[in-house]
Short mmCIF file of C-alpha atoms in Angstrom, two decimals:
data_model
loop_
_atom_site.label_atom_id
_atom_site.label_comp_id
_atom_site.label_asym_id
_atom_site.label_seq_id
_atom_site.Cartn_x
_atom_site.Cartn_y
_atom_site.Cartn_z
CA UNK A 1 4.41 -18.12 -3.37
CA UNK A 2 3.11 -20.30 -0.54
CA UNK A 3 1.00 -18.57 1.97
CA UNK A 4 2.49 -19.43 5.35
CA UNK A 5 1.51 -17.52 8.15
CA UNK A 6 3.66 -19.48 10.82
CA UNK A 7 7.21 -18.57 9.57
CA UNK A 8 7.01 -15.77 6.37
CA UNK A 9 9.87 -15.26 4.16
CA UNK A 10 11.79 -12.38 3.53
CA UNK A 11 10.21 -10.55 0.75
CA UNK A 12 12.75 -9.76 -2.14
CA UNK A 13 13.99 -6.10 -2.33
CA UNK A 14 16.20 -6.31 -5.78
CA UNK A 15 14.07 -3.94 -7.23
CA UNK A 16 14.03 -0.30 -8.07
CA UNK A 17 10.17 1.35 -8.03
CA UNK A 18 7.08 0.79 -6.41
CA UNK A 19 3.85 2.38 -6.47
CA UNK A 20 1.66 2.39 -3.38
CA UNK A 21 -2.47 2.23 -3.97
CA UNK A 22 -4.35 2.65 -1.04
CA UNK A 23 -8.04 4.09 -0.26
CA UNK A 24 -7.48 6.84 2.03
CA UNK A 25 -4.89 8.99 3.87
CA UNK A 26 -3.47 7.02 6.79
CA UNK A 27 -3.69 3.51 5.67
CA UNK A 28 0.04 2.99 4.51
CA UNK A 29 0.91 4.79 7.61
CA UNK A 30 -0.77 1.82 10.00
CA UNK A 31 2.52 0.01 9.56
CA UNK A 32 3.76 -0.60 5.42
CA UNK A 33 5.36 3.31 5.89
CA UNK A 34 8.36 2.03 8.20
CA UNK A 35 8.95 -0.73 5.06
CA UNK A 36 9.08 2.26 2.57
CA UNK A 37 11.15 4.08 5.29
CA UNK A 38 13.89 1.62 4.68
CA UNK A 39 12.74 1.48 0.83
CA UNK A 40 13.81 5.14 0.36
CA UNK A 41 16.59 5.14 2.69
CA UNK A 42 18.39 2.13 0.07
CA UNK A 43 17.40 4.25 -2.63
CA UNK A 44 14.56 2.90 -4.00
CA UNK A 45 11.73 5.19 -5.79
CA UNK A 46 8.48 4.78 -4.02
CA UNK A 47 5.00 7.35 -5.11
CA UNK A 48 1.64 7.11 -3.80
CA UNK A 49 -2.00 6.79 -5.26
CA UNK A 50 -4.55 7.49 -3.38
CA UNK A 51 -8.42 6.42 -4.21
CA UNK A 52 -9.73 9.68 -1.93
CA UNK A 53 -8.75 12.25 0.00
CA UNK A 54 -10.55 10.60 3.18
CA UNK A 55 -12.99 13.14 3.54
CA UNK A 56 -15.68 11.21 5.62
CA UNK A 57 -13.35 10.04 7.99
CA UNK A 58 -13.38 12.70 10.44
CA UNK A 59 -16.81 12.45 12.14
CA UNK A 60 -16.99 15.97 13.44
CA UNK A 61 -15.75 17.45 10.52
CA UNK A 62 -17.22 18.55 6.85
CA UNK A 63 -16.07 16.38 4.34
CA UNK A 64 -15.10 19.74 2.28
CA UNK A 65 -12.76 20.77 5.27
CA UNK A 66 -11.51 17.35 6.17
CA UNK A 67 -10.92 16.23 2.46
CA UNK A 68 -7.89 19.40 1.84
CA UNK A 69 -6.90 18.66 5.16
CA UNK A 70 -6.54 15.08 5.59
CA UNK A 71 -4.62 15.17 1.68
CA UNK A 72 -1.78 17.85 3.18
CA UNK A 73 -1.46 15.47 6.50
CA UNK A 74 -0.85 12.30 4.04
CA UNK A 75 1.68 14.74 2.01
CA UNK A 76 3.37 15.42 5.28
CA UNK A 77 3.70 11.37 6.03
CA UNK A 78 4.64 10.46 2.99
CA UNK A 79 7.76 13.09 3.16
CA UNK A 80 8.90 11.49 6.74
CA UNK A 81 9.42 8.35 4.88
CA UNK A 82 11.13 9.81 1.63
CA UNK A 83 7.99 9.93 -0.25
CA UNK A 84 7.55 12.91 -2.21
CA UNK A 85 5.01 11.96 -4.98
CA UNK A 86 1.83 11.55 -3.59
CA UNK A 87 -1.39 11.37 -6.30
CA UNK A 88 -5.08 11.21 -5.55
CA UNK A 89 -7.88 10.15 -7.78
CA UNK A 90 -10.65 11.93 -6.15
CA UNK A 91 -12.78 9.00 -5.85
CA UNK A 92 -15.73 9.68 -2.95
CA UNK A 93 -14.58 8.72 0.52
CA UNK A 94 -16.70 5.67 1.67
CA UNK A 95 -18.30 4.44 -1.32
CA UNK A 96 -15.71 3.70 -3.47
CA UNK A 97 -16.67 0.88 -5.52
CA UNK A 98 -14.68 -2.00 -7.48
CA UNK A 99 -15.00 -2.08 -11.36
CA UNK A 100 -13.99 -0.88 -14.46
CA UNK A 101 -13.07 3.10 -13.70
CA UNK A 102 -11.09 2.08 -10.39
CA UNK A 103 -8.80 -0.36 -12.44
CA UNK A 104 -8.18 1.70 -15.61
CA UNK A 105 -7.39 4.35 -13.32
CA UNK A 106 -4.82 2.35 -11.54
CA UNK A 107 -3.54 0.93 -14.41
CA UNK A 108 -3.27 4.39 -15.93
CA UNK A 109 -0.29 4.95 -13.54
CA UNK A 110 1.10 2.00 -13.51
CA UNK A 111 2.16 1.57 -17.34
CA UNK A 112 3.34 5.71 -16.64
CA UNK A 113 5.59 4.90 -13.86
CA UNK A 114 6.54 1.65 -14.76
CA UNK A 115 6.53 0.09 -10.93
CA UNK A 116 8.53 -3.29 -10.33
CA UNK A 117 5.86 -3.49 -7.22
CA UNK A 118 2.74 -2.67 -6.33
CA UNK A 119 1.65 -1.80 -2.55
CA UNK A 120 -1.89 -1.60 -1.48
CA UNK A 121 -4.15 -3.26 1.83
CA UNK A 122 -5.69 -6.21 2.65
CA UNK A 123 -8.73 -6.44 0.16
CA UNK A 124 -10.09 -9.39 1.96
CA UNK A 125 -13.07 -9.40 4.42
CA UNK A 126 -11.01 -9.95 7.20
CA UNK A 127 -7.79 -8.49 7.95
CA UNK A 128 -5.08 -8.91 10.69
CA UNK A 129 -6.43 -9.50 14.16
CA UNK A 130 -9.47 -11.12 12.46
CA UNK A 131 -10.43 -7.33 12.17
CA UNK A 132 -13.42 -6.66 9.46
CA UNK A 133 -11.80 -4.95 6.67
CA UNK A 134 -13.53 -1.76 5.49
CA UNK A 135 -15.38 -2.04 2.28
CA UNK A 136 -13.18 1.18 0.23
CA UNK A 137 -10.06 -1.32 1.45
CA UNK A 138 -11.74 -4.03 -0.41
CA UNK A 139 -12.51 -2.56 -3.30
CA UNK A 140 -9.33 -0.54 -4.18
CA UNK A 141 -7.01 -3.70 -2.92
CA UNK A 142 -8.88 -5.98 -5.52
CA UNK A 143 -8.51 -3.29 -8.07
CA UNK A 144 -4.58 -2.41 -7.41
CA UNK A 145 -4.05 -6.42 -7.81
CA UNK A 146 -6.18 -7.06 -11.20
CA UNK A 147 -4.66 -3.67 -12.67
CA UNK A 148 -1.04 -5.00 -12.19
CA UNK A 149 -1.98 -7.51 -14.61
CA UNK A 150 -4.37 -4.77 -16.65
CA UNK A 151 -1.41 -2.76 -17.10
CA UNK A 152 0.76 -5.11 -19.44
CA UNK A 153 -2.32 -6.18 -21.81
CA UNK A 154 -2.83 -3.75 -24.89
CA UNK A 155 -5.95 -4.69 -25.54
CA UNK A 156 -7.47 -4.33 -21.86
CA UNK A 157 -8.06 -0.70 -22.07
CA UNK A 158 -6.85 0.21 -25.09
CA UNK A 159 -7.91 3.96 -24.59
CA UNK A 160 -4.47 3.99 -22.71
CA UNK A 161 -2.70 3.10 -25.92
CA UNK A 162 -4.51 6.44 -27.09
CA UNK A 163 -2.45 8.90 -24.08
CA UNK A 164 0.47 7.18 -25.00
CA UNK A 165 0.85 4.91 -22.80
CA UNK A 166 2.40 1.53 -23.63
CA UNK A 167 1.43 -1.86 -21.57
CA UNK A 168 4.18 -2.55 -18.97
CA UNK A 169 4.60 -6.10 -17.45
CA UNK A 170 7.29 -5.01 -14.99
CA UNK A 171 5.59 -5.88 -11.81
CA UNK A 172 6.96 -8.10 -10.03
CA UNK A 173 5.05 -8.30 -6.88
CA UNK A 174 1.72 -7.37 -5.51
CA UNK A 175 2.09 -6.57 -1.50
CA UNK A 176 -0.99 -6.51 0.76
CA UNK A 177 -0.62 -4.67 4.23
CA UNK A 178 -2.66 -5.37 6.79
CA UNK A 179 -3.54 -9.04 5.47
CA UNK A 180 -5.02 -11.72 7.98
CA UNK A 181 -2.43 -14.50 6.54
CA UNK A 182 0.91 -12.82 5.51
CA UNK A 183 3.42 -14.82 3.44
CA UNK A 184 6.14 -12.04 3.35
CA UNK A 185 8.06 -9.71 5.45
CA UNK A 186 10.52 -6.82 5.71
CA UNK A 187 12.73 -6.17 8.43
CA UNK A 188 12.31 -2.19 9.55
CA UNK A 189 14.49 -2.46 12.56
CA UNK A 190 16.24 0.92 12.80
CA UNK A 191 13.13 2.63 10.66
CA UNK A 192 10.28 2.38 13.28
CA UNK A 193 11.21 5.81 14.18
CA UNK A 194 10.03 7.11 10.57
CA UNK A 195 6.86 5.31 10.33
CA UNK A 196 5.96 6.87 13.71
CA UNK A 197 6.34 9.92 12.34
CA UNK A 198 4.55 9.21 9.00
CA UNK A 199 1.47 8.00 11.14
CA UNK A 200 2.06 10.81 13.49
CA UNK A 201 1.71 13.50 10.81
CA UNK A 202 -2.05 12.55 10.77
CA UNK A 203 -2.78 14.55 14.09
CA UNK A 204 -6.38 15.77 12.90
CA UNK A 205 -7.38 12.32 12.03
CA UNK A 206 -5.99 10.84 14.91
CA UNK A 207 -7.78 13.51 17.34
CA UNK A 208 -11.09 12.95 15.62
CA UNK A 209 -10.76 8.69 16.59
CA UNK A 210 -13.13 7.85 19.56
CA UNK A 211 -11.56 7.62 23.24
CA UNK A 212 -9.77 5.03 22.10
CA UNK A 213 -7.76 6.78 20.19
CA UNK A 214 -4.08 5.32 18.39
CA UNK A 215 -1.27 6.33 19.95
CA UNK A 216 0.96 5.65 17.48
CA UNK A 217 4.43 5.15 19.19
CA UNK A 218 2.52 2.66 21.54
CA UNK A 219 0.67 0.69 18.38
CA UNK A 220 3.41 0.34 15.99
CA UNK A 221 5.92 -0.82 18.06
CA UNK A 222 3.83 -3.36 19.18
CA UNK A 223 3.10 -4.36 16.26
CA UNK A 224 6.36 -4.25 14.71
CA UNK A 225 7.40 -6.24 17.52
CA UNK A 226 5.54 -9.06 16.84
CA UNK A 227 6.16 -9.12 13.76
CA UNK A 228 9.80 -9.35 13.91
CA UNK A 229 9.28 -11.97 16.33
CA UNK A 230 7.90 -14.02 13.34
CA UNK A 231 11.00 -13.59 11.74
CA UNK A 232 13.51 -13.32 14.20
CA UNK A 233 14.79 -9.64 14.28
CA UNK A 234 13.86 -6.92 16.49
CA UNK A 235 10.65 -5.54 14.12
CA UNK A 236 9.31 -6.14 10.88
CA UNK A 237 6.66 -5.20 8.27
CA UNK A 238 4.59 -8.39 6.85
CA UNK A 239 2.73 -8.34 3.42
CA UNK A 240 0.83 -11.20 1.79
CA UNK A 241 2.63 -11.38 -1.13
CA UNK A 242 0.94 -12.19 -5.05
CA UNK A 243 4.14 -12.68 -7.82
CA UNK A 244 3.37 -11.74 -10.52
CA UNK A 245 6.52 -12.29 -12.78
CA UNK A 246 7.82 -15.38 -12.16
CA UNK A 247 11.02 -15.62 -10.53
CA UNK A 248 13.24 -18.89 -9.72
CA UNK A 249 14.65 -17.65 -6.50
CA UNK A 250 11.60 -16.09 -5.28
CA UNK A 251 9.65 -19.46 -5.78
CA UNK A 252 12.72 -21.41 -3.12
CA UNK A 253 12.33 -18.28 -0.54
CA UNK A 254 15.32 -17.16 -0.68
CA UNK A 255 16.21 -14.23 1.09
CA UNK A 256 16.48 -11.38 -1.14
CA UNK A 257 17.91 -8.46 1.01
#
């Protein structure tokens, strides 16, 4: 799939399941959660894996406390966008680290649930408004992209073989939020209302942010906005977008709503 930033295409949605692997609590909430909004809402199957429980992200606040805390706030998010499987991997907040574990671990779920997609965040250094990306971003985007692939290859981790679990070469697509240079994107008019609420449902994390704190109706409609600007409808979710599975109408852009 070309990666053009000045007019994205509508990303395919003939598919049934995706899986979303993020780093910590909030991040599908800072704008992919209105896409999954409309996901559920057409009756697609959507779960989320989470790296941590995004314990060292409340500065005034023990990780031990914020950890069980900031897990029942995702729990909460997830449900306002028909999400009702939510996993963690108990990975340490802020020093999660690419390799080996992270992807068999991701992999792990993905030959269980047997995802036609795979959503995770921006694992480059820079994501969208030339922001620096954090480094657990990095390292669990990178891993959610190469474990796609890990998943339908027997003899990469064959331990997996050992829990029963049989490769699976079903994904389709690999979806980066956040991204600096989105190819793809999904049009959430209608559904802004649920990801407000999904990123809402994070009140403790929210109220531990510096002065300049997110308000979330105010930030995700503006973002949504300009994003559907790209694209010509009233707001919109973009993703840079990895295929995975070759497809012929994917490759001509079609639109696949």
């Amino acid at each position: 799939m070309p990666n053009t930033p000045q007019s994205p295409s509508w990303l395919r949605e003939d598919w049934q399941r995706a899986v979303c692997v993020v780093a910590h609590p909030d991040d599908l909430e800072f704008g992919a959660a209105s896409a999954i909004a409309k996901w559920t809402a057409h009756g697609k199957e959507v779960s989320y894996l989470l790296a941590t429980r995004g314990e060292a992200g409340i500065d005034g606040m023990r990780p031990d406390e914020a950890g069980p805390l900031r897990a029942e706030e995702e729990r909460v998010g997830a449900r306002e966008v028909g999400v009702d499987a939510v996993e963690f991997l108990d990975y340490r907040d802020g020093v999660v680290e690419y390799g080996l574990p992270l992807r068999r671990d991701i992999a792990r779920v993905i030959r269980r649930d047997k995802p036609d997609v795979v959503v995770s965040y921006a694992y480059t250094e820079r994501m969208a408004a030339r922001l620096t990306n954090q480094a657990d971003h990095r390292a669990v985007g990178l891993a959610a992209l190469d474990a796609a692939r890990d998943a339908g290859n027997r003899w990469v981790f064959p331990e997996l073989l050992d829990e029963g679990l049989e490769p699976w070469s079903g994904v389709r697509f690999v979806c980066f939020a956040g991204s600096a240079q989105p190819s793809h994107g999904v049009d959430v008019t209608g559904f802004l209302d649920r990801g407000i609420a999904s990123l809402s449902a994070h009140s403790a994390y929210l109220r531990g942010l510096d002065d300049a704190a997110v308000k979330p109706a105010e930030f995700l409609t503006e973002i949504a906005s300009a994003h559907g600007s790209r694209l010509n409808v009233e707001h919109a979710v973009l993703f840079d977008v990895y295929e995975l599975v070759p497809d012929s109408a994917t490759a001509r852009g079609e639109n696949g709503q």
